Amino acid sequence: MTGIAVLGSTNMDLVTYVARAPELGETVTGREFRTVPGGKGANQAVAAARAGGDVMMIGAVGDDEYGAELRAGLEHAGVDTDLLHTVEGPSGTAHIVVDDTGGNAIVVIPGANGTVTSIGPGEVAAIAGADLLLLQLELPLSAVVAGAQAARAHGVRTILTPSPVQELPPELLAVVDVLVPNEHEAAALSGCSEPHAAAEVLLHRVPEVVITLGAKGCLYAARDAEAVLFPAPEVEAVDTTGAGDTFVGALSVALGEGRPVPEALAWASSAAALCVQRPGASTSMPYRSEIDGA
Ligand code: RIB
């Protein structure tokens, strides 16, 4: 089984479903409200566990009701939460509007995630014992850098989802193996809106880049090979929340199993396509048998 450590966020997603997202200053009536366990880190952990990985979640929840629910959700998915600390104060929340195209807009309030500024010996040991480390940018950058450096020191491959996008310091880029931005993040990081051009710029900073392009699929680029566009399965999206996290979780399992990159990307794309056809983040992530059968 692929051992995957996730150093990242847990959020309770407060999701409103509405025909059209409101403009600033406008009030609209929505259709439905749901609370769904989410957070980019926890989503990737659940996706990887359901895809067949042996997953350890590193991070923090608050000592509120959401915190207990977030921990229980991860445990229910089979994720080890021994290093998911409970801290005083509120858990992270994400305020999400999903419109009729399935697209979303998200505001994250870090809560407990903001307290994870460093990692201790237990976290370093967990990372050292994994095959891959998954990172995102919903924890303070100091912890993300420390985690990636620990992974590099122990020969563990790192996959970074640069979201919410921000400038990436050289000490982080120096220890990232695979960068997985969406097309907006790739454009923001590279200054190029065209994905091939963006990938070329980003390859000067990290050895491998996968730019996720939503319904258009993904672009894979590595320093030693031609960039390749992998199409996504054609499906009707109802909620794209967590699709990128599902992609990364499944990709990490496939890569950890030593599958060739094209096969791993196709498998991860199938997982993401299943995710967008169902509402919610962690609730929509497929199990391995579903991905195999897609
Ligand atoms: O990537 C989707 C996630 O982003 C949501 O679950 C939300 O919590 C935000 O972190």
PDB file of N, CA and C in Angstrom, residues 51-107:
ATOM      1  N   ALA A  51      -8.878   5.974  -2.677  1.00  0.00           N
ATOM      2  CA  ALA A  51      -8.221   5.419  -3.873  1.00  0.00           C
ATOM      3  C   ALA A  51      -7.306   4.248  -3.522  1.00  0.00           C
ATOM      4  N   GLY A  52      -7.147   3.979  -2.217  1.00  0.00           N
ATOM      5  CA  GLY A  52      -6.368   2.796  -1.826  1.00  0.00           C
ATOM      6  C   GLY A  52      -5.069   3.100  -1.114  1.00  0.00           C
ATOM      7  N   GLY A  53      -4.830   4.353  -0.724  1.00  0.00           N
ATOM      8  CA  GLY A  53      -3.594   4.698  -0.017  1.00  0.00           C
ATOM      9  C   GLY A  53      -3.704   4.476   1.485  1.00  0.00           C
ATOM     10  N   ASP A  54      -2.539   4.374   2.123  1.00  0.00           N
ATOM     11  CA  ASP A  54      -2.450   4.280   3.580  1.00  0.00           C
ATOM     12  C   ASP A  54      -2.084   5.693   4.043  1.00  0.00           C
ATOM     13  N   VAL A  55      -3.068   6.437   4.578  1.00  0.00           N
ATOM     14  CA  VAL A  55      -2.916   7.891   4.677  1.00  0.00           C
ATOM     15  C   VAL A  55      -2.855   8.393   6.115  1.00  0.00           C
ATOM     16  N   MET A  56      -1.935   9.320   6.337  1.00  0.00           N
ATOM     17  CA  MET A  56      -1.766   9.977   7.645  1.00  0.00           C
ATOM     18  C   MET A  56      -2.004  11.474   7.454  1.00  0.00           C
ATOM     19  N   MET A  57      -2.917  12.044   8.252  1.00  0.00           N
ATOM     20  CA  MET A  57      -3.222  13.485   8.151  1.00  0.00           C
ATOM     21  C   MET A  57      -2.482  14.253   9.239  1.00  0.00           C
ATOM     22  N   ILE A  58      -1.742  15.273   8.848  1.00  0.00           N
ATOM     23  CA  ILE A  58      -1.022  16.126   9.803  1.00  0.00           C
ATOM     24  C   ILE A  58      -1.614  17.535   9.728  1.00  0.00           C
ATOM     25  N   GLY A  59      -2.061  18.068  10.867  1.00  0.00           N
ATOM     26  CA  GLY A  59      -2.642  19.404  10.853  1.00  0.00           C
ATOM     27  C   GLY A  59      -3.340  19.678  12.168  1.00  0.00           C
ATOM     28  N   ALA A  60      -4.374  20.511  12.131  1.00  0.00           N
ATOM     29  CA  ALA A  60      -5.073  20.869  13.372  1.00  0.00           C
ATOM     30  C   ALA A  60      -6.539  21.174  13.120  1.00  0.00           C
ATOM     31  N   VAL A  61      -7.353  20.783  14.089  1.00  0.00           N
ATOM     32  CA  VAL A  61      -8.759  21.200  14.122  1.00  0.00           C
ATOM     33  C   VAL A  61      -8.979  21.977  15.420  1.00  0.00           C
ATOM     34  N   GLY A  62     -10.077  22.722  15.487  1.00  0.00           N
ATOM     35  CA  GLY A  62     -10.398  23.456  16.702  1.00  0.00           C
ATOM     36  C   GLY A  62     -11.105  22.557  17.703  1.00  0.00           C
ATOM     37  N   ASP A  63     -11.325  23.105  18.917  1.00  0.00           N
ATOM     38  CA  ASP A  63     -12.004  22.302  19.953  1.00  0.00           C
ATOM     39  C   ASP A  63     -13.517  22.545  19.919  1.00  0.00           C
ATOM     40  N   ASP A  64     -14.043  22.835  18.731  1.00  0.00           N
ATOM     41  CA  ASP A  64     -15.487  23.067  18.566  1.00  0.00           C
ATOM     42  C   ASP A  64     -16.156  21.827  17.955  1.00  0.00           C
ATOM     43  N   GLU A  65     -17.453  21.943  17.716  1.00  0.00           N
ATOM     44  CA  GLU A  65     -18.186  20.797  17.133  1.00  0.00           C
ATOM     45  C   GLU A  65     -17.665  20.443  15.751  1.00  0.00           C
ATOM     46  N   TYR A  66     -17.322  21.460  14.974  1.00  0.00           N
ATOM     47  CA  TYR A  66     -16.805  21.191  13.625  1.00  0.00           C
ATOM     48  C   TYR A  66     -15.531  20.340  13.699  1.00  0.00           C
ATOM     49  N   GLY A  67     -14.689  20.659  14.688  1.00  0.00           N
ATOM     50  CA  GLY A  67     -13.424  19.931  14.818  1.00  0.00           C
ATOM     51  C   GLY A  67     -13.668  18.438  15.015  1.00  0.00           C
ATOM     52  N   ALA A  68     -14.620  18.120  15.899  1.00  0.00           N
ATOM     53  CA  ALA A  68     -14.931  16.709  16.168  1.00  0.00           C
ATOM     54  C   ALA A  68     -15.483  16.047  14.906  1.00  0.00           C
ATOM     55  N   GLU A  69     -16.312  16.789  14.182  1.00  0.00           N
ATOM     56  CA  GLU A  69     -16.914  16.234  12.952  1.00  0.00           C
ATOM     57  C   GLU A  69     -15.853  16.011  11.865  1.00  0.00           C
ATOM     58  N   LEU A  70     -14.931  16.974  11.772  1.00  0.00           N
ATOM     59  CA  LEU A  70     -13.878  16.855  10.750  1.00  0.00           C
ATOM     60  C   LEU A  70     -12.979  15.652  11.039  1.00  0.00           C
ATOM     61  N   ARG A  71     -12.628  15.481  12.305  1.00  0.00           N
ATOM     62  CA  ARG A  71     -11.796  14.326  12.680  1.00  0.00           C
ATOM     63  C   ARG A  71     -12.545  13.020  12.391  1.00  0.00           C
ATOM     64  N   ALA A  72     -13.818  12.984  12.785  1.00  0.00           N
ATOM     65  CA  ALA A  72     -14.597  11.751  12.587  1.00  0.00           C
ATOM     66  C   ALA A  72     -14.711  11.419  11.096  1.00  0.00           C
ATOM     67  N   GLY A  73     -14.864  12.447  10.270  1.00  0.00           N
ATOM     68  CA  GLY A  73     -14.975  12.216   8.825  1.00  0.00           C
ATOM     69  C   GLY A  73     -13.715  11.594   8.260  1.00  0.00           C
ATOM     70  N   LEU A  74     -12.576  12.090   8.700  1.00  0.00           N
ATOM     71  CA  LEU A  74     -11.306  11.538   8.232  1.00  0.00           C
ATOM     72  C   LEU A  74     -11.145  10.094   8.701  1.00  0.00           C
ATOM     73  N   GLU A  75     -11.468   9.868   9.966  1.00  0.00           N
ATOM     74  CA  GLU A  75     -11.323   8.507  10.507  1.00  0.00           C
ATOM     75  C   GLU A  75     -12.261   7.540   9.797  1.00  0.00           C
ATOM     76  N   HIS A  76     -13.451   8.008   9.491  1.00  0.00           N
ATOM     77  CA  HIS A  76     -14.417   7.163   8.775  1.00  0.00           C
ATOM     78  C   HIS A  76     -13.873   6.760   7.404  1.00  0.00           C
ATOM     79  N   ALA A  77     -13.072   7.652   6.807  1.00  0.00           N
ATOM     80  CA  ALA A  77     -12.475   7.343   5.497  1.00  0.00           C
ATOM     81  C   ALA A  77     -11.230   6.465   5.645  1.00  0.00           C
ATOM     82  N   GLY A  78     -10.841   6.171   6.901  1.00  0.00           N
ATOM     83  CA  GLY A  78      -9.673   5.305   7.116  1.00  0.00           C
ATOM     84  C   GLY A  78      -8.369   6.073   7.220  1.00  0.00           C
ATOM     85  N   VAL A  79      -8.452   7.392   7.410  1.00  0.00           N
ATOM     86  CA  VAL A  79      -7.239   8.211   7.525  1.00  0.00           C
ATOM     87  C   VAL A  79      -6.768   8.218   8.985  1.00  0.00           C
ATOM     88  N   ASP A  80      -5.470   8.041   9.184  1.00  0.00           N
ATOM     89  CA  ASP A  80      -4.882   8.089  10.528  1.00  0.00           C
ATOM     90  C   ASP A  80      -4.836   9.556  10.992  1.00  0.00           C
ATOM     91  N   THR A  81      -5.446   9.844  12.154  1.00  0.00           N
ATOM     92  CA  THR A  81      -5.511  11.235  12.631  1.00  0.00           C
ATOM     93  C   THR A  81      -4.671  11.464  13.898  1.00  0.00           C
ATOM     94  N   ASP A  82      -3.736  10.553  14.172  1.00  0.00           N
ATOM     95  CA  ASP A  82      -2.933  10.706  15.397  1.00  0.00           C
ATOM     96  C   ASP A  82      -2.182  12.045  15.430  1.00  0.00           C
ATOM     97  N   LEU A  83      -1.838  12.568  14.260  1.00  0.00           N
ATOM     98  CA  LEU A  83      -1.087  13.834  14.205  1.00  0.00           C
ATOM     99  C   LEU A  83      -1.972  15.007  13.774  1.00  0.00           C
ATOM    100  N   LEU A  84      -3.294  14.801  13.895  1.00  0.00           N
ATOM    101  CA  LEU A  84      -4.237  15.905  13.672  1.00  0.00           C
ATOM    102  C   LEU A  84      -4.546  16.464  15.065  1.00  0.00           C
ATOM    103  N   HIS A  85      -3.894  17.556  15.403  1.00  0.00           N
ATOM    104  CA  HIS A  85      -3.983  18.083  16.768  1.00  0.00           C
ATOM    105  C   HIS A  85      -5.277  18.862  16.978  1.00  0.00           C
ATOM    106  N   THR A  86      -5.805  18.784  18.202  1.00  0.00           N
ATOM    107  CA  THR A  86      -6.957  19.622  18.548  1.00  0.00           C
ATOM    108  C   THR A  86      -6.431  20.815  19.334  1.00  0.00           C
ATOM    109  N   VAL A  87      -6.727  22.016  18.835  1.00  0.00           N
ATOM    110  CA  VAL A  87      -6.225  23.229  19.495  1.00  0.00           C
ATOM    111  C   VAL A  87      -7.409  24.076  19.956  1.00  0.00           C
ATOM    112  N   GLU A  88      -7.125  24.968  20.878  1.00  0.00           N
ATOM    113  CA  GLU A  88      -8.175  25.842  21.409  1.00  0.00           C
ATOM    114  C   GLU A  88      -8.654  26.802  20.326  1.00  0.00           C
ATOM    115  N   GLY A  89      -9.968  26.991  20.223  1.00  0.00           N
ATOM    116  CA  GLY A  89     -10.492  27.956  19.251  1.00  0.00           C
ATOM    117  C   GLY A  89     -11.246  27.264  18.121  1.00  0.00           C
ATOM    118  N   PRO A  90     -11.710  28.050  17.163  1.00  0.00           N
ATOM    119  CA  PRO A  90     -12.543  27.491  16.105  1.00  0.00           C
ATOM    120  C   PRO A  90     -11.753  26.705  15.053  1.00  0.00           C
ATOM    121  N   SER A  91     -12.422  25.735  14.452  1.00  0.00           N
ATOM    122  CA  SER A  91     -11.847  25.022  13.300  1.00  0.00           C
ATOM    123  C   SER A  91     -11.876  25.932  12.083  1.00  0.00           C
ATOM    124  N   GLY A  92     -11.145  25.545  11.059  1.00  0.00           N
ATOM    125  CA  GLY A  92     -11.197  26.278   9.791  1.00  0.00           C
ATOM    126  C   GLY A  92     -12.573  26.135   9.154  1.00  0.00           C
ATOM    127  N   THR A  93     -13.000  27.183   8.480  1.00  0.00           N
ATOM    128  CA  THR A  93     -14.258  27.100   7.721  1.00  0.00           C
ATOM    129  C   THR A  93     -14.014  27.623   6.312  1.00  0.00           C
ATOM    130  N   ALA A  94     -14.809  27.092   5.375  1.00  0.00           N
ATOM    131  CA  ALA A  94     -14.746  27.582   3.991  1.00  0.00           C
ATOM    132  C   ALA A  94     -16.160  27.955   3.593  1.00  0.00           C
ATOM    133  N   HIS A  95     -16.307  29.161   3.087  1.00  0.00           N
ATOM    134  CA  HIS A  95     -17.624  29.710   2.745  1.00  0.00           C
ATOM    135  C   HIS A  95     -17.736  29.648   1.226  1.00  0.00           C
ATOM    136  N   ILE A  96     -18.594  28.749   0.752  1.00  0.00           N
ATOM    137  CA  ILE A  96     -18.557  28.369  -0.666  1.00  0.00           C
ATOM    138  C   ILE A  96     -19.905  28.647  -1.327  1.00  0.00           C
ATOM    139  N   VAL A  97     -19.847  29.259  -2.502  1.00  0.00           N
ATOM    140  CA  VAL A  97     -21.045  29.445  -3.321  1.00  0.00           C
ATOM    141  C   VAL A  97     -20.850  28.580  -4.571  1.00  0.00           C
ATOM    142  N   VAL A  98     -21.816  27.685  -4.825  1.00  0.00           N
ATOM    143  CA  VAL A  98     -21.772  26.846  -6.031  1.00  0.00           C
ATOM    144  C   VAL A  98     -22.931  27.254  -6.931  1.00  0.00           C
ATOM    145  N   ASP A  99     -22.641  27.580  -8.182  1.00  0.00           N
ATOM    146  CA  ASP A  99     -23.731  28.008  -9.075  1.00  0.00           C
ATOM    147  C   ASP A  99     -24.170  26.860  -9.987  1.00  0.00           C
ATOM    148  N   ASP A 100     -25.129  27.158 -10.869  1.00  0.00           N
ATOM    149  CA  ASP A 100     -25.731  26.104 -11.698  1.00  0.00           C
ATOM    150  C   ASP A 100     -24.778  25.490 -12.727  1.00  0.00           C
ATOM    151  N   THR A 101     -23.620  26.114 -12.956  1.00  0.00           N
ATOM    152  CA  THR A 101     -22.633  25.493 -13.859  1.00  0.00           C
ATOM    153  C   THR A 101     -21.779  24.487 -13.089  1.00  0.00           C
ATOM    154  N   GLY A 102     -21.954  24.442 -11.750  1.00  0.00           N
ATOM    155  CA  GLY A 102     -21.097  23.579 -10.924  1.00  0.00           C
ATOM    156  C   GLY A 102     -19.834  24.301 -10.474  1.00  0.00           C
ATOM    157  N   GLY A 103     -19.624  25.527 -10.965  1.00  0.00           N
ATOM    158  CA  GLY A 103     -18.443  26.306 -10.576  1.00  0.00           C
ATOM    159  C   GLY A 103     -18.618  26.867  -9.174  1.00  0.00           C
ATOM    160  N   ASN A 104     -17.502  27.256  -8.531  1.00  0.00           N
ATOM    161  CA  ASN A 104     -17.608  27.741  -7.163  1.00  0.00           C
ATOM    162  C   ASN A 104     -16.730  28.958  -6.909  1.00  0.00           C
ATOM    163  N   ALA A 105     -17.043  29.661  -5.821  1.00  0.00           N
ATOM    164  CA  ALA A 105     -16.178  30.729  -5.290  1.00  0.00           C
ATOM    165  C   ALA A 105     -16.046  30.437  -3.806  1.00  0.00           C
ATOM    166  N   ILE A 106     -14.824  30.556  -3.274  1.00  0.00           N
ATOM    167  CA  ILE A 106     -14.563  30.112  -1.895  1.00  0.00           C
ATOM    168  C   ILE A 106     -13.816  31.180  -1.099  1.00  0.00           C
ATOM    169  N   VAL A 107     -14.286  31.427   0.128  1.00  0.00           N
ATOM    170  CA  VAL A 107     -13.513  32.235   1.085  1.00  0.00           C
ATOM    171  C   VAL A 107     -13.172  31.311   2.252  1.00  0.00           C
TER     172      VAL A 107
END
